[in-house]
mmCIF file of C-alpha atoms in Angstrom:
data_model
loop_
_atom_site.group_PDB
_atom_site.id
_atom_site.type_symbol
_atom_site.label_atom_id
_atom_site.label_comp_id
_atom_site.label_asym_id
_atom_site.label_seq_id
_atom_site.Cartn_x
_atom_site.Cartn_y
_atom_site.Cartn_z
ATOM 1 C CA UNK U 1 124.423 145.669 101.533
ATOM 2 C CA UNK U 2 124.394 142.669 104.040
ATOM 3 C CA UNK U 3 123.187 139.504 102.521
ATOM 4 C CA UNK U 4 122.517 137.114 104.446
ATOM 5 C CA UNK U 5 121.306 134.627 101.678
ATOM 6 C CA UNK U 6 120.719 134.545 97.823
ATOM 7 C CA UNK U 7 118.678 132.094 95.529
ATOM 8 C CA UNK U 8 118.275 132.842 92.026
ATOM 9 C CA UNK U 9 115.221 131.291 90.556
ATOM 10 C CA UNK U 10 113.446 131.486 87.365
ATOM 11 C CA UNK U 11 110.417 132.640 88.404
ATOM 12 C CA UNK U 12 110.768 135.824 90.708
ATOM 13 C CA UNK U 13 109.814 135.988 94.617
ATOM 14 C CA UNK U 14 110.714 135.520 97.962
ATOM 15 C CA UNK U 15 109.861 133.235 100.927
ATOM 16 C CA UNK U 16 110.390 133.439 104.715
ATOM 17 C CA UNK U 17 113.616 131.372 104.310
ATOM 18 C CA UNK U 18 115.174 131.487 100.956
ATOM 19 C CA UNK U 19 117.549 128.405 101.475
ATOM 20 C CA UNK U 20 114.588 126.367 102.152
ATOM 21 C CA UNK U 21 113.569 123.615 100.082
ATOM 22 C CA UNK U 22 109.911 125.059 101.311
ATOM 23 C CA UNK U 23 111.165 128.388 101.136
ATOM 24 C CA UNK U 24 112.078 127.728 97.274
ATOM 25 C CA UNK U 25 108.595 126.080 96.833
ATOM 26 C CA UNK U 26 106.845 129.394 98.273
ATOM 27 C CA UNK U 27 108.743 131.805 96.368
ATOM 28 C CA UNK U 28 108.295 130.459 93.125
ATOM 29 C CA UNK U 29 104.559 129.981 93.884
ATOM 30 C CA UNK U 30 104.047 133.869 95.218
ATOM 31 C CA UNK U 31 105.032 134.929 91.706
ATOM 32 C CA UNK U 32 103.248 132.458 89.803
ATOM 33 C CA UNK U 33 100.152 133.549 91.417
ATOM 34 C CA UNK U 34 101.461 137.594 90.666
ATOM 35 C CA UNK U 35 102.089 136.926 86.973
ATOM 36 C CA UNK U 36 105.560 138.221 87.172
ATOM 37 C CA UNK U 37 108.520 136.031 85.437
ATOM 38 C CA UNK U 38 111.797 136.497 85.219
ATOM 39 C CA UNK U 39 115.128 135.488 86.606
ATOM 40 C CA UNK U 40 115.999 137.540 89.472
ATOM 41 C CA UNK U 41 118.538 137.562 92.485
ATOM 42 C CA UNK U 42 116.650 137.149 96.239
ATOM 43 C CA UNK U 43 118.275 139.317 98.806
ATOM 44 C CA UNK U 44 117.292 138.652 102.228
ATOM 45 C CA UNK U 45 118.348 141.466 104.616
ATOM 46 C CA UNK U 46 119.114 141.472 108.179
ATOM 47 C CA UNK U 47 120.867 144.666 108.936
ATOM 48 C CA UNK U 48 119.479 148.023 107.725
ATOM 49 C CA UNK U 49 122.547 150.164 108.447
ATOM 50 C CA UNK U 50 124.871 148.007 105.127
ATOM 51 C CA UNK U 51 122.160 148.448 102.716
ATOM 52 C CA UNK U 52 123.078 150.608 99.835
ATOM 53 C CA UNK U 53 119.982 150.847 97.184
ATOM 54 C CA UNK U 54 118.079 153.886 98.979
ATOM 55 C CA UNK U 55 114.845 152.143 97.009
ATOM 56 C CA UNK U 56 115.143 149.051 99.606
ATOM 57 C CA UNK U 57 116.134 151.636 102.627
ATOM 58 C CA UNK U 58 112.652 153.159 101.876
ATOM 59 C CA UNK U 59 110.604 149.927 101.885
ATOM 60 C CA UNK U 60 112.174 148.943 104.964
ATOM 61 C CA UNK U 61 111.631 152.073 106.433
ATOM 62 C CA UNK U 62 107.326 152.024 105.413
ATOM 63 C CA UNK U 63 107.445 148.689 106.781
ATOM 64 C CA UNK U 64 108.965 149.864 110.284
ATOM 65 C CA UNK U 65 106.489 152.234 110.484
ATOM 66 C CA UNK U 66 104.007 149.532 109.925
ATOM 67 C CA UNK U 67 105.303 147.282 112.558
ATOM 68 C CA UNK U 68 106.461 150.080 115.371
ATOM 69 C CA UNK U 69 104.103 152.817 115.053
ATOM 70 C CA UNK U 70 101.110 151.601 113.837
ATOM 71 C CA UNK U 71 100.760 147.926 115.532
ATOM 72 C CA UNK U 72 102.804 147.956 118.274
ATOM 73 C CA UNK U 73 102.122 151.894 119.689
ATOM 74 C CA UNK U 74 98.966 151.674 118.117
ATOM 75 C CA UNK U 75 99.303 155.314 115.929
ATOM 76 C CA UNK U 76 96.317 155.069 114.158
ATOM 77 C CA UNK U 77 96.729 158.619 112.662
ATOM 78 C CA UNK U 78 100.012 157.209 111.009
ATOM 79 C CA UNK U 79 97.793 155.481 108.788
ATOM 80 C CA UNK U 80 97.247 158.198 106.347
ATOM 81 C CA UNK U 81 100.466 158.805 106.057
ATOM 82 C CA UNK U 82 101.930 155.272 105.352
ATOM 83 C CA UNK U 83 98.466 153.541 103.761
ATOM 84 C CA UNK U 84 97.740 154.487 100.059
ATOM 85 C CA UNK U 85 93.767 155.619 99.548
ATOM 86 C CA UNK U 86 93.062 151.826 97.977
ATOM 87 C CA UNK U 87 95.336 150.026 100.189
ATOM 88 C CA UNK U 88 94.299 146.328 100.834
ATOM 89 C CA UNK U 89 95.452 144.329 104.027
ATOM 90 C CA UNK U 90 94.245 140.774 104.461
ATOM 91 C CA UNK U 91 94.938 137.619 106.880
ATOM 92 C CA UNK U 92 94.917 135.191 104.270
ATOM 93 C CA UNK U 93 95.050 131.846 106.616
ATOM 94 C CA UNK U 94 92.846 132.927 109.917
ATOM 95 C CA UNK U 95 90.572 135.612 108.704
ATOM 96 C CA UNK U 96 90.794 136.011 104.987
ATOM 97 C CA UNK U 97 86.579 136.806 104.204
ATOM 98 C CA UNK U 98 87.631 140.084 106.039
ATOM 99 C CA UNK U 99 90.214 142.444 104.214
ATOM 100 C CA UNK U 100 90.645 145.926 105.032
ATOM 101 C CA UNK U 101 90.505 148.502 102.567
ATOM 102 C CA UNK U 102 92.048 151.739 103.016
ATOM 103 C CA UNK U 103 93.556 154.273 105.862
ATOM 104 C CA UNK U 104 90.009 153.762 107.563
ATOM 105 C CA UNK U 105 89.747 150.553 107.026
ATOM 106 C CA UNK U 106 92.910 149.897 108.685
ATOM 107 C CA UNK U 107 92.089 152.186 111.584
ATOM 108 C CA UNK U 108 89.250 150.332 112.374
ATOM 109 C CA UNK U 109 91.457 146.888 112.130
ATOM 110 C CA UNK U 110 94.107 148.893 114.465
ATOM 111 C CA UNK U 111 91.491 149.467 117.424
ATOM 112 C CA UNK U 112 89.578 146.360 116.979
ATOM 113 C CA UNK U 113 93.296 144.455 116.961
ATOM 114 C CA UNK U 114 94.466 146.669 120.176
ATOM 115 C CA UNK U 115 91.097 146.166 122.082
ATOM 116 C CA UNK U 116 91.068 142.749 121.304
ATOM 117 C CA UNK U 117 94.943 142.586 122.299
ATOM 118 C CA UNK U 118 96.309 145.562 124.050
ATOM 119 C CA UNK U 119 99.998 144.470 124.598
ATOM 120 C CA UNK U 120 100.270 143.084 120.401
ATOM 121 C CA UNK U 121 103.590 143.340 120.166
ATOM 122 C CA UNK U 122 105.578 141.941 116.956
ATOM 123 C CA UNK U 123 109.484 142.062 116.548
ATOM 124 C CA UNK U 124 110.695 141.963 113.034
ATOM 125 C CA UNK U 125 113.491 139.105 112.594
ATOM 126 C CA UNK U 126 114.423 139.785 109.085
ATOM 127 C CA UNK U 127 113.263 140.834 105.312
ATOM 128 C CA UNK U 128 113.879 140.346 101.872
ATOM 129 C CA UNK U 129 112.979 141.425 98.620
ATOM 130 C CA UNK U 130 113.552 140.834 94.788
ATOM 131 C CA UNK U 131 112.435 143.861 92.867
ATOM 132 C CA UNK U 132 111.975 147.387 93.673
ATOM 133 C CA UNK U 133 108.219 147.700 95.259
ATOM 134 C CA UNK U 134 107.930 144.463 97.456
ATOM 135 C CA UNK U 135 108.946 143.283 100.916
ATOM 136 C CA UNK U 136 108.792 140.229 102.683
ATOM 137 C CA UNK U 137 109.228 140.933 106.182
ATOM 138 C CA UNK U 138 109.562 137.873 108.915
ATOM 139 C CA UNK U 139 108.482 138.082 112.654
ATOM 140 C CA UNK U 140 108.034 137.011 115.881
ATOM 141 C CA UNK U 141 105.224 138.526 118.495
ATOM 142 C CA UNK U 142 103.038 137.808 121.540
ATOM 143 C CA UNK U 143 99.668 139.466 122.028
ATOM 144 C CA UNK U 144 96.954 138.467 125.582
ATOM 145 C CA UNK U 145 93.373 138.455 124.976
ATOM 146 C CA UNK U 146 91.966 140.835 127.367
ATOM 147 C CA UNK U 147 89.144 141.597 124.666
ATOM 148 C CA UNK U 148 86.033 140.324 122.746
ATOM 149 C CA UNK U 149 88.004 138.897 119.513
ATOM 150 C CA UNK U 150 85.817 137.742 116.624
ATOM 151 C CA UNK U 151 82.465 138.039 118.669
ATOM 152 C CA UNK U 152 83.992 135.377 121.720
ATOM 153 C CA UNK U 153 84.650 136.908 125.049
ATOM 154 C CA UNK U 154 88.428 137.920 126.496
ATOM 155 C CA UNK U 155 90.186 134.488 127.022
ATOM 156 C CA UNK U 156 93.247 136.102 129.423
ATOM 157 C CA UNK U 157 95.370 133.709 127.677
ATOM 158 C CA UNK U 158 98.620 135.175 126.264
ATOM 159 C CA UNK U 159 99.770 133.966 122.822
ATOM 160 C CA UNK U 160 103.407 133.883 121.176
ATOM 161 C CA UNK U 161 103.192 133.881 117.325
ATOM 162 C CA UNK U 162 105.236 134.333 114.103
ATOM 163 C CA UNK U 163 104.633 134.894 110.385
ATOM 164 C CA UNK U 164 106.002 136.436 106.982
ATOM 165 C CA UNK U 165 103.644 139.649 105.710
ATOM 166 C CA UNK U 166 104.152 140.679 102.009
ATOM 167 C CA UNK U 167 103.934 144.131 101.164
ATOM 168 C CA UNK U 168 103.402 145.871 97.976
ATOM 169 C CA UNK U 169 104.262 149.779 97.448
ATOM 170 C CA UNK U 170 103.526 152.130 94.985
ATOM 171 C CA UNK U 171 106.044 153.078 92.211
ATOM 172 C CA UNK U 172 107.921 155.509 94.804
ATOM 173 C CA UNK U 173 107.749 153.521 97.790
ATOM 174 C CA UNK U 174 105.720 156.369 99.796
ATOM 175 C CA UNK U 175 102.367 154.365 100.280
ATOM 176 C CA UNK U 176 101.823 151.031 101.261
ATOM 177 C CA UNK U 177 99.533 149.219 99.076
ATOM 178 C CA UNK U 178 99.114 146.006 99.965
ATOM 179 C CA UNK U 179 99.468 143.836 103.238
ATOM 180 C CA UNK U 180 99.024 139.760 102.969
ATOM 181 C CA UNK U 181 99.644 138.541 106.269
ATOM 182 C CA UNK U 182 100.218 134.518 106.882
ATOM 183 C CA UNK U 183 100.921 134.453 110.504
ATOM 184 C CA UNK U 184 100.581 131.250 113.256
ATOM 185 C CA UNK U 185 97.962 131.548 115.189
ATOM 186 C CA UNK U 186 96.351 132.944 118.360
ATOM 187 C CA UNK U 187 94.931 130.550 121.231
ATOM 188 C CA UNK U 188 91.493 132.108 120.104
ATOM 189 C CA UNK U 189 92.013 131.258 116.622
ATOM 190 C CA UNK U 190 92.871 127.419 117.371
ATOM 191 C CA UNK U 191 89.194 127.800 119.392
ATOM 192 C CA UNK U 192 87.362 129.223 117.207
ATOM 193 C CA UNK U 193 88.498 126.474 114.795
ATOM 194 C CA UNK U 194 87.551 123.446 116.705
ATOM 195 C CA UNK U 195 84.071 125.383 116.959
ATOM 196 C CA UNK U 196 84.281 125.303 113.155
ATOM 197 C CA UNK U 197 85.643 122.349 112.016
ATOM 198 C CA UNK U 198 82.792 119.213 112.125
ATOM 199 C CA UNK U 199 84.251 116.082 114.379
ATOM 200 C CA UNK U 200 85.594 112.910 112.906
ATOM 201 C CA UNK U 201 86.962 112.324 109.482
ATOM 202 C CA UNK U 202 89.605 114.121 108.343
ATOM 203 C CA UNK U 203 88.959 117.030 111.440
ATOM 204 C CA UNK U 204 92.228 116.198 113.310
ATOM 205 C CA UNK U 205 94.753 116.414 110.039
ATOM 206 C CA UNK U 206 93.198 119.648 109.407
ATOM 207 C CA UNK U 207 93.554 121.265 112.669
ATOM 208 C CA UNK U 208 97.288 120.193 112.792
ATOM 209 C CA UNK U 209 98.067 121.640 109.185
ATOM 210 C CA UNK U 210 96.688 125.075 110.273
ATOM 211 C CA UNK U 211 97.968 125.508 114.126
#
């Protein structure tokens, strides 16, 4: 297995960069928040082919599916194989009153997303995990507004974005069960929050922290 970086901690998890001094704080604060302890080694992966433990190969093969077939060719149908029945997926920083529950529930996000933004395209940079039935997977994309997008019309502005998504599986890594996404965000997102966010006081700081 090819790692590209390791960080032992006492207090299990991962980040998008593990040698981070950010990175550190975020991993030990995802597994605070999950109630799991422990000291356990970080692994984060960059080349499928050199990893040995068939238990990672078959996270990182769910999440491909994820990425490829379902957002970027837009499968829908793929999500009843790859989504387990209570499956939760949530944008925790740009739309988090809204999680989808569910294959359904994430075909309905899937054609809202693509009619919103027919060209979302993501390319995964790298992953990493620390136990058996999570993945942290890191990427970069680019999406144009062509669509209505959280009721505002089609801006025709194209957006580049990144983020980290953590996954949870169930105990044999067939089903997805769990998608938290913290991504940058959109053009229509930074809009939509200067529609939101009152003027003066602290309006500014807050629109910096979040874009």
């Amino acid at each position: 297995m090819k790692v590209v970086s390791t960080q032992k901690t006492a207090v299990a998890g991962v980040a998008m960069n593990v040698g981070s001094a950010s990175g550190k704080q975020s991993l030990v604060s995802a597994h605070r928040r999950s109630g799991r302890v422990g000291a356990v080694r970080v692994f984060n992966i960059k080349d499928k082919e050199e990893v040995q433990d068939w238990r990672i190969k078959d996270m990182m093969t769910m999440t491909e599916k994820y990425f490829i077939d379902f957002v970027n060719k837009g499968h829908e149908a793929i999500a009843d194989e790859i989504f387990d029945d209570n499956a939760v997926h949530m944008d925790l920083v740009w739309d988090p009153l809204h999680p989808c529950v569910g294959p359904e529930g994430l075909k309905h996000y899937l054609h809202d997303l693509k009619e919103a933004f027919p060209d979302f395209h993501v390319d995964i940079v790298d992953m990493a995990t620390c136990d058996m039935n999570g993945l942290w997977v890191r990427y970069e994309g680019f999406a144009s507004n062509l669509g209505e997008y959280h009721g505002h019309k089609p801006s025709h502005h194209t957006s580049t974005f990144s983020g980290v998504n953590m996954f949870r599986f169930t105990k044999d890594r067939t089903k997805i069960t769990e998608v938290m996404v913290y991504r940058s965000a959109f053009a229509e997102d930074k809009e939509e929050l200067r529609e939101k966010v009152p003027e003066g006081g602290f309006r500014e700081l807050r629109l910096r922290r979040l874009m």
